[in-house]
Coordinates of C-alpha atoms in Angstrom, one line a residue:
M22 CA 0.0 0.0 0.0
V23 CA 1.1 3.5 -0.8
V24 CA 0.8 6.0 1.8
S25 CA 0.2 9.5 0.2
T26 CA 2.5 12.5 1.3
T27 CA -0.9 14.4 2.2
Y28 CA -1.6 11.7 4.7
L29 CA 1.9 11.7 6.1
V30 CA 1.9 15.6 6.3
S31 CA -1.4 15.4 8.3
A32 CA -0.2 12.7 10.5
V33 CA 2.9 14.6 11.5
W34 CA 1.7 18.1 11.9
D35 CA -1.9 17.6 12.4
E36 CA -4.0 20.6 10.7
E37 CA -1.1 23.2 11.2
P38 CA 1.7 21.9 8.5
P39 CA 4.6 24.5 8.0
A40 CA 4.8 26.0 4.5
T41 CA 7.8 23.8 4.0
A42 CA 6.2 20.6 5.0
R43 CA 6.9 18.4 2.2
A44 CA 10.6 19.1 2.3
A45 CA 10.6 18.6 6.1
L46 CA 8.8 15.2 5.5
Q47 CA 11.7 14.2 3.3
T48 CA 14.1 15.1 6.1
C49 CA 12.0 12.9 8.5
V50 CA 12.0 10.1 6.0
L51 CA 15.8 10.5 5.5
R52 CA 16.2 10.4 9.5
L53 CA 13.9 7.6 9.8
R54 CA 16.1 5.4 7.3
R55 CA 19.3 6.4 9.2
L56 CA 17.4 5.1 12.4
F57 CA 16.6 2.0 10.6
T58 CA 20.3 1.4 9.5
K59 CA 21.3 1.9 13.4
Y60 CA 19.1 -0.9 14.3
G61 CA 20.2 -3.2 11.5
I62 CA 17.1 -2.6 9.3
S63 CA 17.7 -2.0 5.4
T64 CA 17.6 1.7 4.4
T65 CA 15.5 0.5 1.2
T66 CA 12.7 -0.5 3.8
I67 CA 11.1 2.7 2.9
E68 CA 10.5 3.3 -0.7
A69 CA 9.8 6.6 -2.5
V70 CA 6.9 6.1 -5.0
P71 CA 4.8 8.7 -7.0
G72 CA 2.6 10.3 -4.8
G73 CA 4.0 9.3 -1.5
Y74 CA 5.9 6.4 0.1
R75 CA 5.8 2.6 0.6
M76 CA 7.2 0.5 3.3
H77 CA 8.1 -2.9 2.9
N78 CA 7.3 -4.8 6.3
D79 CA 7.8 -8.5 7.7
A80 CA 8.2 -10.2 10.8
E81 CA 11.9 -9.5 10.7
T82 CA 11.5 -6.0 10.7
L83 CA 8.2 -4.8 12.2
D84 CA 7.2 -6.0 15.5
L85 CA 3.3 -5.4 14.9
V86 CA 3.8 -7.9 11.8
L87 CA 5.5 -10.5 13.9
F88 CA 2.6 -10.0 16.7
R89 CA 0.2 -10.6 14.3
A90 CA 1.8 -13.7 13.0
L91 CA 2.3 -14.9 16.5
T92 CA -1.4 -14.5 17.3
S93 CA -2.6 -16.1 14.2
R94 CA -0.5 -19.2 15.1
A95 CA -1.7 -19.3 18.5
T96 CA -5.2 -19.4 17.2
A97 CA -4.5 -22.4 15.1
A98 CA -2.4 -24.0 17.9
G99 CA -3.3 -27.7 18.8
G100 CA -3.4 -27.2 22.6
A101 CA -3.9 -24.7 25.2
G102 CA -0.2 -24.7 26.2
E103 CA 1.1 -24.0 22.8
E104 CA -1.4 -21.2 22.5
L105 CA -0.6 -19.8 25.7
Y106 CA 3.3 -20.0 25.0
R107 CA 2.5 -18.2 21.4
L108 CA 0.5 -15.6 23.1
R109 CA 2.7 -14.9 25.8
E110 CA 5.6 -14.4 23.1
A111 CA 3.5 -12.1 21.3
L112 CA 2.8 -9.9 24.3
S113 CA 6.4 -9.7 25.0
L114 CA 6.9 -7.6 21.9
W115 CA 4.7 -4.8 23.7
H116 CA 7.0 -2.6 25.9
G117 CA 4.8 0.3 26.5
P118 CA 2.1 2.4 25.1
P119 CA 2.2 2.8 21.1
L120 CA 3.4 6.0 19.9
A121 CA 4.5 7.0 23.3
N122 CA 6.9 9.9 22.1
V123 CA 4.8 10.7 18.9
A124 CA 2.6 14.0 19.4
S125 CA 0.2 13.6 16.4
R126 CA -3.2 13.9 17.5
M127 CA -4.5 12.2 14.5
L128 CA -2.5 9.1 14.8
R129 CA -3.5 8.8 18.6
R130 CA -7.1 9.4 17.5
D131 CA -7.2 7.1 14.8
A132 CA -4.3 4.4 15.3
V133 CA -3.6 4.1 18.8
P134 CA -6.9 2.9 19.9
S135 CA -7.1 -0.1 17.3
L136 CA -3.4 -1.1 18.4
E137 CA -4.2 -1.1 22.0
Q138 CA -7.6 -3.0 21.5
E139 CA -5.6 -5.8 19.8
R140 CA -3.1 -6.3 22.6
L141 CA -5.9 -6.1 25.4
R142 CA -7.8 -8.8 23.4
V143 CA -4.6 -11.1 23.4
L144 CA -4.0 -10.3 27.1
E145 CA -7.6 -11.3 28.0
R146 CA -7.2 -14.5 26.2
V147 CA -3.9 -15.2 28.0
C148 CA -5.6 -14.7 31.3
D149 CA -8.2 -16.9 30.5
L150 CA -5.9 -19.7 29.6
E151 CA -3.9 -19.3 32.8
L152 CA -7.1 -19.2 34.8
A153 CA -8.3 -22.4 33.1
A154 CA -4.9 -24.1 34.0
G155 CA -5.3 -23.0 37.5
N156 CA -2.5 -20.4 37.5
C157 CA -4.5 -18.0 39.4
H158 CA -1.5 -16.6 41.6
Q159 CA 0.7 -16.0 38.4
V160 CA -1.8 -14.2 36.6
L161 CA -2.8 -11.8 39.5
V162 CA -0.1 -9.0 38.4
D163 CA -1.5 -8.9 34.6
L164 CA -5.1 -8.7 35.9
Y165 CA -4.6 -6.0 38.5
D166 CA -2.8 -3.9 35.9
G167 CA -5.6 -4.6 33.4
A168 CA -8.4 -3.9 35.7
R169 CA -6.9 -0.6 37.1
R170 CA -5.9 0.8 33.7
H171 CA -9.0 -0.3 31.9
P172 CA -11.8 0.2 34.7
V173 CA -14.9 -0.1 32.2
R174 CA -13.4 -3.1 30.6
E175 CA -15.4 -5.4 32.5
R176 CA -13.9 -8.9 31.4
F177 CA -10.4 -8.0 33.2
T178 CA -12.4 -7.3 36.5
E179 CA -14.4 -10.4 36.0
Q180 CA -10.9 -12.4 35.7
L181 CA -9.5 -10.6 38.6
I182 CA -12.3 -11.4 40.8
E183 CA -12.1 -15.0 39.8
A184 CA -8.6 -15.2 40.5
L185 CA -8.6 -13.8 43.9
Y186 CA -11.7 -16.2 44.9
R187 CA -9.8 -19.1 43.7
T188 CA -6.8 -18.1 45.9
G189 CA -8.9 -18.0 49.1
R190 CA -9.2 -14.0 49.0
Q191 CA -13.1 -14.0 49.1
A192 CA -13.2 -10.7 50.9
E193 CA -11.0 -9.0 48.4
A194 CA -13.0 -10.5 45.4
L195 CA -16.2 -9.0 46.7
A196 CA -14.6 -5.7 47.3
E197 CA -13.3 -5.7 43.6
Y198 CA -16.7 -6.3 42.5
R199 CA -18.3 -3.6 44.8
T200 CA -15.6 -1.1 43.7
V201 CA -16.4 -1.4 39.9
R202 CA -20.0 -1.7 40.7
D203 CA -19.9 1.8 42.4
R204 CA -17.9 3.3 39.6
L205 CA -20.2 2.2 37.0
R206 CA -23.0 3.6 38.7
D207 CA -21.3 6.9 39.9
E208 CA -19.8 7.6 36.4
L209 CA -21.9 6.0 33.8
G210 CA -25.2 5.5 35.5
V211 CA -25.3 1.5 34.8
D212 CA -25.1 -1.5 36.6
P213 CA -22.2 -4.2 36.1
G214 CA -22.7 -6.8 33.4
A215 CA -24.2 -10.0 33.6
G216 CA -20.9 -12.1 34.0
L217 CA -19.9 -9.7 37.2
R218 CA -23.3 -10.1 38.5
R219 CA -23.2 -14.2 38.3
L220 CA -19.8 -14.0 39.8
E221 CA -20.8 -12.0 42.9
L222 CA -23.6 -14.5 43.4
A223 CA -21.5 -17.5 43.0
I224 CA -18.9 -16.0 45.7
L225 CA -21.7 -15.2 48.1
R226 CA -23.2 -18.9 47.6
A227 CA -19.5 -20.2 48.2
E228 CA -19.7 -22.0 44.8
E229 CA -16.8 -23.4 42.9
I230 CA -15.6 -21.2 40.1
G231 CA -13.6 -21.9 37.0
G232 CA -10.7 -24.4 37.2
P233 CA -8.8 -26.7 34.7
Q234 CA -12.0 -28.0 33.3
A235 CA -12.8 -24.6 31.7
A236 CA -13.0 -24.3 28.1
V237 CA -9.7 -23.7 26.3
G238 CA -10.1 -25.1 22.9
P239 CA -10.7 -23.3 19.6
A240 CA -14.5 -23.0 20.3
A241 CA -13.8 -21.0 23.4
R242 CA -11.2 -18.8 21.7
P243 CA -12.2 -15.2 21.2
A244 CA -10.7 -13.3 18.1
V245 CA -7.4 -12.0 18.7
G246 CA -6.3 -10.8 15.5
P247 CA -6.1 -7.2 14.4
A248 CA -9.2 -4.8 14.8
P249 CA -10.2 -2.8 11.6
T250 CA -7.9 0.2 11.2
P251 CA -10.1 3.3 10.8
A252 CA -7.6 5.4 9.1
P253 CA -5.6 4.8 5.9
G254 CA -1.9 4.1 6.0
P255 CA 0.4 1.7 7.9
A256 CA -0.3 1.2 11.4
P257 CA 2.9 2.1 13.5
A258 CA 4.5 -0.6 15.5
P259 CA 6.5 -0.5 18.7
A260 CA 10.0 -1.8 16.5
V261 CA 10.3 1.7 15.1
T262 CA 9.1 3.9 18.0
P263 CA 12.4 5.0 20.1
A264 CA 10.5 5.6 23.2
V265 CA 9.3 2.0 23.7
A266 CA 11.2 0.1 26.5
P267 CA 13.3 -2.8 25.4
A268 CA 11.9 -5.5 27.5
A269 CA 9.7 -4.1 29.9
T270 CA 8.2 -7.5 30.2
P271 CA 10.6 -10.4 30.1
A272 CA 10.7 -11.8 26.6
A273 CA 9.1 -15.0 25.8
Q274 CA 11.6 -18.0 25.3
P275 CA 11.4 -21.2 23.5
P276 CA 10.8 -24.3 25.5
A277 CA 13.7 -25.1 27.8
G278 CA 16.3 -27.7 26.4
P279 CA 18.1 -30.1 28.9
D280 CA 21.0 -27.5 29.6
L281 CA 19.5 -24.2 30.1
P282 CA 16.6 -23.4 32.6
L283 CA 13.4 -21.5 31.4
S284 CA 12.3 -20.1 34.7
A285 CA 12.2 -20.6 38.3
A286 CA 9.6 -20.7 40.9
A287 CA 8.6 -17.4 41.8
P288 CA 6.7 -16.0 44.6
D289 CA 2.8 -15.3 44.1
A290 CA 2.0 -12.2 42.3
L291 CA 1.5 -9.0 44.6
P292 CA -2.1 -8.0 44.8
A293 CA -3.2 -4.6 45.0
P294 CA -3.8 -2.7 48.4
S295 CA -5.5 -4.9 51.0
A296 CA -5.7 -5.2 54.6
R297 CA -3.8 -8.6 55.1
P298 CA -0.7 -9.1 57.1
A299 CA 2.4 -8.9 54.6
E300 CA 4.1 -12.1 53.5
P301 CA 7.9 -12.2 52.5
A302 CA 8.6 -12.3 48.8
A303 CA 11.8 -13.6 47.2
D304 CA 12.9 -10.6 44.9
S305 CA 15.8 -8.5 45.1
G306 CA 14.5 -7.4 48.5
W307 CA 11.3 -8.1 50.4
R308 CA 8.4 -6.2 48.8
G309 CA 5.7 -5.9 51.3
V310 CA 2.3 -5.3 49.7
P311 CA 0.4 -2.0 50.7
R312 CA -1.6 -3.2 53.8
K313 CA -2.3 -1.9 57.1
G314 CA -2.7 -3.9 60.5
S315 CA -0.1 -5.5 62.6
G316 CA 2.8 -6.6 60.7
R317 CA 3.8 -9.3 63.5
P318 CA 1.8 -12.2 62.5
G319 CA 3.4 -12.2 59.0
L320 CA 6.7 -11.0 59.7
A321 CA 9.5 -13.5 58.7
P322 CA 13.2 -13.2 58.0
V323 CA 14.3 -12.6 54.3
P324 CA 15.0 -15.8 52.6
G325 CA 18.8 -16.6 52.1
F326 CA 19.7 -12.7 53.4
A327 CA 23.3 -12.6 53.8
G328 CA 25.9 -9.8 54.4
R329 CA 25.2 -6.0 55.4
E330 CA 26.3 -6.5 59.0
G331 CA 27.5 -3.0 59.3
D332 CA 24.3 -1.6 57.9
R333 CA 21.9 -3.8 59.8
G334 CA 23.6 -2.8 63.0
A335 CA 23.7 0.9 62.7
I336 CA 20.1 0.7 61.4
A337 CA 18.9 -1.3 64.5
A338 CA 20.7 0.9 66.7
R339 CA 19.1 4.1 65.5
L340 CA 15.6 2.6 65.4
T341 CA 15.8 1.2 68.9
S342 CA 17.3 4.2 70.3
A343 CA 15.6 5.4 73.7
D344 CA 15.8 9.1 72.8
G345 CA 12.6 8.8 70.9
P346 CA 11.5 8.2 67.2
R347 CA 13.9 7.7 64.4
L348 CA 13.9 7.8 60.9
V349 CA 16.2 6.0 58.6
V350 CA 16.5 6.1 54.8
V351 CA 18.0 3.2 52.7
S352 CA 18.8 4.3 49.2
G353 CA 20.4 3.1 46.3
A354 CA 20.4 1.6 42.7
P355 CA 17.4 -0.5 41.7
G356 CA 17.9 -4.3 42.6
I357 CA 20.7 -3.5 45.1
G358 CA 18.6 -4.8 48.1
K359 CA 17.0 -2.1 49.8
S360 CA 13.8 -3.7 50.6
A361 CA 15.7 -6.8 51.7
L362 CA 17.6 -4.8 54.1
A363 CA 15.0 -2.9 55.5
H364 CA 12.7 -5.9 56.1
Q365 CA 15.4 -8.0 57.6
C366 CA 16.2 -5.3 60.0
A367 CA 12.5 -5.0 60.8
Y368 CA 12.5 -8.6 61.6
E369 CA 15.6 -8.5 63.7
V370 CA 14.3 -5.7 66.1
R371 CA 10.5 -6.7 66.0
G372 CA 10.8 -7.5 69.6
E373 CA 11.7 -3.9 70.5
F374 CA 8.4 -2.6 69.3
P375 CA 5.4 -4.0 71.2
G376 CA 3.2 -1.7 69.1
G377 CA 3.9 -3.8 66.0
V378 CA 5.8 -3.7 62.9
F379 CA 4.1 -2.4 59.9
T380 CA 4.8 -2.5 56.2
L381 CA 3.5 -0.1 53.6
A382 CA 4.7 -0.6 50.0
L383 CA 4.5 2.8 48.3
A384 CA 4.5 1.4 44.8
R385 CA 2.3 -1.3 43.0
P386 CA 3.7 -4.2 41.3
D387 CA 4.1 -2.5 37.8
G388 CA 6.2 0.0 39.8
S389 CA 3.5 2.9 39.7
P390 CA 3.5 4.8 42.7
L391 CA 0.3 4.9 45.2
T392 CA -1.5 8.1 45.4
L393 CA -1.3 9.8 48.8
D394 CA -4.9 9.3 49.5
E395 CA -4.3 5.4 48.9
A396 CA -1.3 5.6 51.2
R397 CA -2.9 7.5 53.8
E398 CA -5.9 4.9 53.8
L399 CA -3.4 2.1 54.5
L400 CA -1.3 3.6 57.0
P401 CA -2.1 2.1 60.5
G402 CA -4.6 3.6 62.7
P403 CA -4.4 4.3 66.6
G404 CA -6.2 0.9 67.2
D405 CA -4.1 -1.3 65.1
G406 CA -1.3 -3.5 66.8
G407 CA -0.6 -3.3 70.5
D408 CA 0.2 -0.8 73.0
G409 CA 3.6 0.8 72.8
R410 CA 6.2 2.1 70.3
R411 CA 5.6 1.1 66.7
L412 CA 7.9 0.6 63.7
L413 CA 6.6 1.6 60.2
V414 CA 8.3 0.4 57.0
L415 CA 7.6 2.7 53.9
D416 CA 9.0 0.4 51.0
D417 CA 9.9 1.7 47.7
A418 CA 9.1 5.5 47.9
A419 CA 9.2 7.3 44.6
G420 CA 10.4 10.5 46.1
A421 CA 10.2 12.9 48.9
G422 CA 6.8 14.4 48.0
Q423 CA 5.3 11.0 48.6
V424 CA 6.8 10.6 52.0
L425 CA 6.7 13.7 53.7
P426 CA 2.7 14.1 54.0
L427 CA 2.8 10.5 55.7
L428 CA 5.2 11.3 58.4
P429 CA 2.8 13.4 60.8
A430 CA 0.6 10.3 60.9
A431 CA 3.4 8.3 62.1
E432 CA 3.2 10.0 65.2
D433 CA 5.8 8.2 67.8
A434 CA 6.5 5.5 65.4
A435 CA 10.1 4.7 64.1
V436 CA 10.2 5.0 60.4
L437 CA 12.4 3.1 58.1
V438 CA 12.2 4.3 54.2
T439 CA 13.5 2.5 51.1
S440 CA 14.0 4.4 47.9
R441 CA 16.2 4.8 45.0
R442 CA 16.2 8.4 45.8
G443 CA 18.3 10.0 48.7
L444 CA 15.3 11.8 50.0
A445 CA 17.3 14.7 50.7
A446 CA 14.1 16.7 51.9
V447 CA 13.0 14.2 54.0
V448 CA 16.1 14.1 56.2
A449 CA 16.5 17.8 56.1
T450 CA 13.3 18.5 57.4
H451 CA 12.8 15.7 60.1
G452 CA 16.2 14.5 60.7
G453 CA 17.5 11.0 60.7
A454 CA 20.1 9.0 58.9
V455 CA 20.6 7.7 55.1
H456 CA 22.3 4.5 54.2
R457 CA 23.4 4.6 50.6
L458 CA 24.1 0.9 49.8
D459 CA 26.6 -0.5 47.4
V460 CA 26.8 -3.7 45.9
L461 CA 27.6 -6.8 48.0
G462 CA 31.0 -7.9 48.6
P463 CA 32.4 -11.2 46.9
D464 CA 32.1 -13.3 50.1
E465 CA 28.3 -11.8 50.8
A466 CA 27.6 -12.6 47.4
Y467 CA 28.7 -16.1 47.6
A468 CA 26.9 -16.4 50.9
L469 CA 23.6 -15.2 49.3
L470 CA 24.0 -18.0 46.5
A471 CA 24.9 -20.6 49.1
G472 CA 21.7 -19.4 51.3
L473 CA 19.3 -19.7 48.2
V474 CA 20.8 -22.6 46.2
G475 CA 22.2 -24.7 48.8
A476 CA 25.9 -24.7 50.5
D477 CA 26.9 -28.0 49.3
R478 CA 25.9 -27.3 45.6
I479 CA 27.6 -24.0 45.5
A480 CA 30.6 -25.4 47.3
A481 CA 31.1 -27.9 44.9
E482 CA 31.7 -25.1 42.2
A483 CA 33.3 -22.4 44.3
Q484 CA 35.1 -20.9 41.5
A485 CA 31.9 -20.8 39.1
A486 CA 29.9 -19.5 41.9
A487 CA 32.5 -16.6 42.2
E488 CA 32.3 -16.0 38.4
L489 CA 28.4 -16.1 38.5
A490 CA 28.5 -13.4 41.3
G491 CA 30.6 -11.4 39.0
V492 CA 28.3 -11.7 36.1
C493 CA 25.6 -10.7 38.4
G494 CA 27.6 -7.6 39.2
H495 CA 27.2 -8.6 43.0
F496 CA 23.6 -7.1 42.6
P497 CA 21.2 -8.9 45.0
L498 CA 18.4 -8.9 42.3
A499 CA 20.5 -10.6 39.8
L500 CA 21.8 -13.1 42.1
R501 CA 18.4 -14.0 43.1
I502 CA 17.3 -14.7 39.8
A503 CA 20.4 -16.7 38.8
A504 CA 19.6 -18.6 42.0
G505 CA 16.2 -19.2 40.8
R506 CA 17.4 -20.5 37.5
L507 CA 19.5 -23.0 39.3
L508 CA 16.9 -24.0 41.7
T509 CA 14.5 -25.2 38.8
R510 CA 17.4 -27.3 37.2
P511 CA 19.0 -29.3 39.7
G512 CA 21.2 -30.9 37.1
L513 CA 22.4 -27.7 35.7
S514 CA 25.9 -27.1 36.7
V515 CA 26.8 -23.5 37.9
A516 CA 29.5 -23.2 35.3
D517 CA 27.1 -23.8 32.4
C518 CA 24.6 -21.4 33.9
T519 CA 27.3 -18.8 34.5
A520 CA 28.5 -19.1 30.7
W521 CA 24.8 -18.8 29.4
L522 CA 24.2 -15.7 31.5
A523 CA 27.3 -14.0 30.7
E524 CA 26.5 -13.8 26.9
E525 CA 23.9 -11.3 27.5
P526 CA 23.2 -10.7 31.2
P527 CA 21.0 -7.7 31.0
A528 CA 18.5 -9.7 28.8
R529 CA 18.7 -13.2 30.4
L530 CA 18.5 -12.2 34.0
A531 CA 14.8 -12.5 33.8
L532 CA 12.2 -15.1 35.2
A533 CA 9.1 -14.8 33.2
E534 CA 6.7 -15.7 36.0
D535 CA 7.2 -12.3 37.7
P536 CA 8.1 -8.8 36.4
R537 CA 10.0 -8.1 39.7
L538 CA 12.2 -10.9 39.1
S539 CA 13.4 -9.2 35.8
V540 CA 16.4 -7.0 35.3
P541 CA 15.1 -5.5 32.1
E542 CA 11.8 -4.7 33.8
V543 CA 12.9 -3.4 37.1
F544 CA 16.0 -1.5 35.5
G545 CA 13.4 -0.4 32.7
Q546 CA 11.0 1.1 35.4
A547 CA 13.9 3.3 36.9
V548 CA 15.1 4.6 33.7
G549 CA 11.5 5.2 32.8
A550 CA 10.9 7.4 35.7
L551 CA 13.6 9.7 34.6
S552 CA 13.0 12.9 32.6
P553 CA 13.6 12.6 29.0
E554 CA 16.7 14.8 29.4
L555 CA 18.2 12.4 32.0
R556 CA 17.2 9.3 30.1
E557 CA 19.4 10.7 27.3
V558 CA 22.1 11.2 29.7
F559 CA 22.1 7.6 31.1
L560 CA 22.1 6.3 27.5
R561 CA 25.2 8.4 26.7
L562 CA 26.8 7.0 29.8
G563 CA 26.5 3.5 28.2
A564 CA 28.1 4.7 24.8
L565 CA 31.0 6.1 26.4
G566 CA 34.4 4.8 25.5
P567 CA 36.2 2.5 28.5
R568 CA 38.4 5.4 29.6
A569 CA 36.2 8.5 29.1
P570 CA 35.3 10.3 32.1
L571 CA 31.4 10.2 33.0
T572 CA 31.2 13.8 32.8
D573 CA 31.5 13.6 29.0
A574 CA 27.8 12.3 29.1
G575 CA 26.4 15.3 30.8
S576 CA 26.5 18.5 32.6
E577 CA 27.2 18.4 36.4
T578 CA 23.7 19.5 37.2
E579 CA 22.4 16.2 35.1
L580 CA 24.9 13.8 36.8
E581 CA 24.0 15.2 40.2
Q582 CA 20.4 14.3 39.5
L583 CA 21.3 10.8 38.4
V584 CA 23.0 10.4 41.6
E585 CA 19.8 11.6 43.5
A586 CA 17.8 9.0 41.3
G587 CA 19.9 6.1 42.4
M588 CA 21.4 5.6 38.8
L589 CA 24.9 7.1 39.4
E590 CA 27.2 7.1 42.4
D591 CA 29.6 9.7 43.9
G592 CA 33.0 8.9 43.7
P593 CA 35.4 8.4 46.8
P594 CA 37.2 11.3 47.8
G595 CA 40.3 12.1 45.5
K596 CA 38.8 10.0 42.9
P597 CA 36.7 11.1 39.7
P598 CA 33.8 12.7 41.0
Y599 CA 31.1 9.8 39.8
R600 CA 31.1 6.3 39.1
L601 CA 28.6 3.9 37.4
H602 CA 28.1 0.2 38.8
S603 CA 29.7 -2.1 36.5
F604 CA 26.2 -3.8 36.3
L605 CA 24.4 -0.8 35.5
L606 CA 27.1 0.3 33.0
G607 CA 26.5 -3.1 31.2
Y608 CA 22.4 -2.5 31.2
A609 CA 23.3 1.0 29.8
R610 CA 25.4 -0.3 27.2
W611 CA 22.8 -3.0 26.2
L612 CA 20.0 -0.2 26.4
A613 CA 22.0 1.9 24.0
R614 CA 21.5 -0.7 21.4
G615 CA 17.5 -0.3 21.5
P616 CA 15.0 2.2 22.2
L617 CA 14.8 3.8 25.7
P618 CA 12.0 3.0 28.2
A619 CA 8.8 5.2 27.8
A620 CA 8.5 7.7 30.5
A621 CA 6.7 6.6 33.6
A622 CA 3.6 8.1 35.0
P623 CA 4.3 11.0 37.2
V624 CA 4.3 10.7 41.0
A625 CA 1.1 12.0 42.9
R626 CA 1.6 14.7 45.0

């Protein structure tokens, strides 16, 4: 199909094209060809023809073509397992909103909605297949995200309610139903659909819902192909949109062979805010769910925790000081173990807080921050816990603006905050101490692997284990992911696992079951939270030569902002003023070969 020059001018400049629009369009095409060349796509992909341009696309050059091909193969699959694998593989090509960095009102109106509908139909089918297979825990993250982002798309809410009910969370399932019912009545003046009403009735009657017997054959499959495109011209695709994240979702992998692990047993997906006691999760730290109520019944040590003795002792001494309330901030790079340290410290000092230990995660599983109203609602009230001093852990704060309004409600509680940011405004106004975490030492990394995988297995390949820790950059997140792969393959040697991961650590250090156990996902969220200017500076850091000073990548102000965001470190006295963790540097170099993550939603103030 030939796309006319008139259509392209309208798409780029909407209704206000400049007088030199056609010449400027030629420049845009030239820049796009150069961009294609940078990513290994032939410059002849875009062909100038009389009246406009023609673009030759196939599954090798355009993600949208590959996405549609995979969904077609999934529809023709002979079994539910193969269909689910193909659809997951197709979804892995989506790394953020389409056209996230394109300002065209026409394309956002005409192209983006149909593209998004294609993705949502596939996601709904994936969730249906997961629920039919009984994988209710594993699909909760997708369902919470879908239900929150698309509140009037009732199918996601139906699936979420079913998953909650089938995992023993009857009260939460009913609360979800009532929330969407009230929203529909208040905003649209309608009642929930028949499917939601049947679910509510089944839950109230304590009936069995769903299960592996649910239909997953061809007759049960909704259409997951492309929706009709209302406007002429080629539909944009993620592959040529530089603002799309490279692997915001762990890429789908082929079935595991005899030598390499596909995935590891991951913790249950984290639900949205609720009132249950927190349970430990085996990620780079210990992510408590946004909850209120005494944390003591569910408080447990972090699985396999190792090292950080100096930090643990200093934090414990400050939190338990007899002088009164104390504030401690634990900051550092993404995946460096801030949550793990905070929750291990909370566990170790729990006996000093008769009023209870409370955990409030300030971020949802997808990394988006809670609003202040949500956080305030989840803070423990005066009647929660017992009498006496309390400890409040505020986990994964997006910034000082999210923490400061919560501190007055903490009253006499000691407060332990984790954040990638240093939260200078918090300690400047309320006092306290800041612990900036570095990577684990070699002995600590070895001990973490031994505690997770097993001391005997690690000791049998001690040298390979040390090399594995090096491949992981001594980052707790990466070490836990590597341990998860080893645990799922008892016959896999540490040396073979290390060699495989070393080929491309940023891409391969990811477990498909949980986005929190994914280096591309966790680091991508951190980069996506940066301003566009700082993301470009971080990208330039990855493109620097091995001996180039980091100051070549940006101004001092920009580098200081990266330090505050946890993506860069101050250098030691007498040394260069800035340093970048080797593992983050490897990620930056890997990122430089692909498009940057899309910007995150702004933090609620």
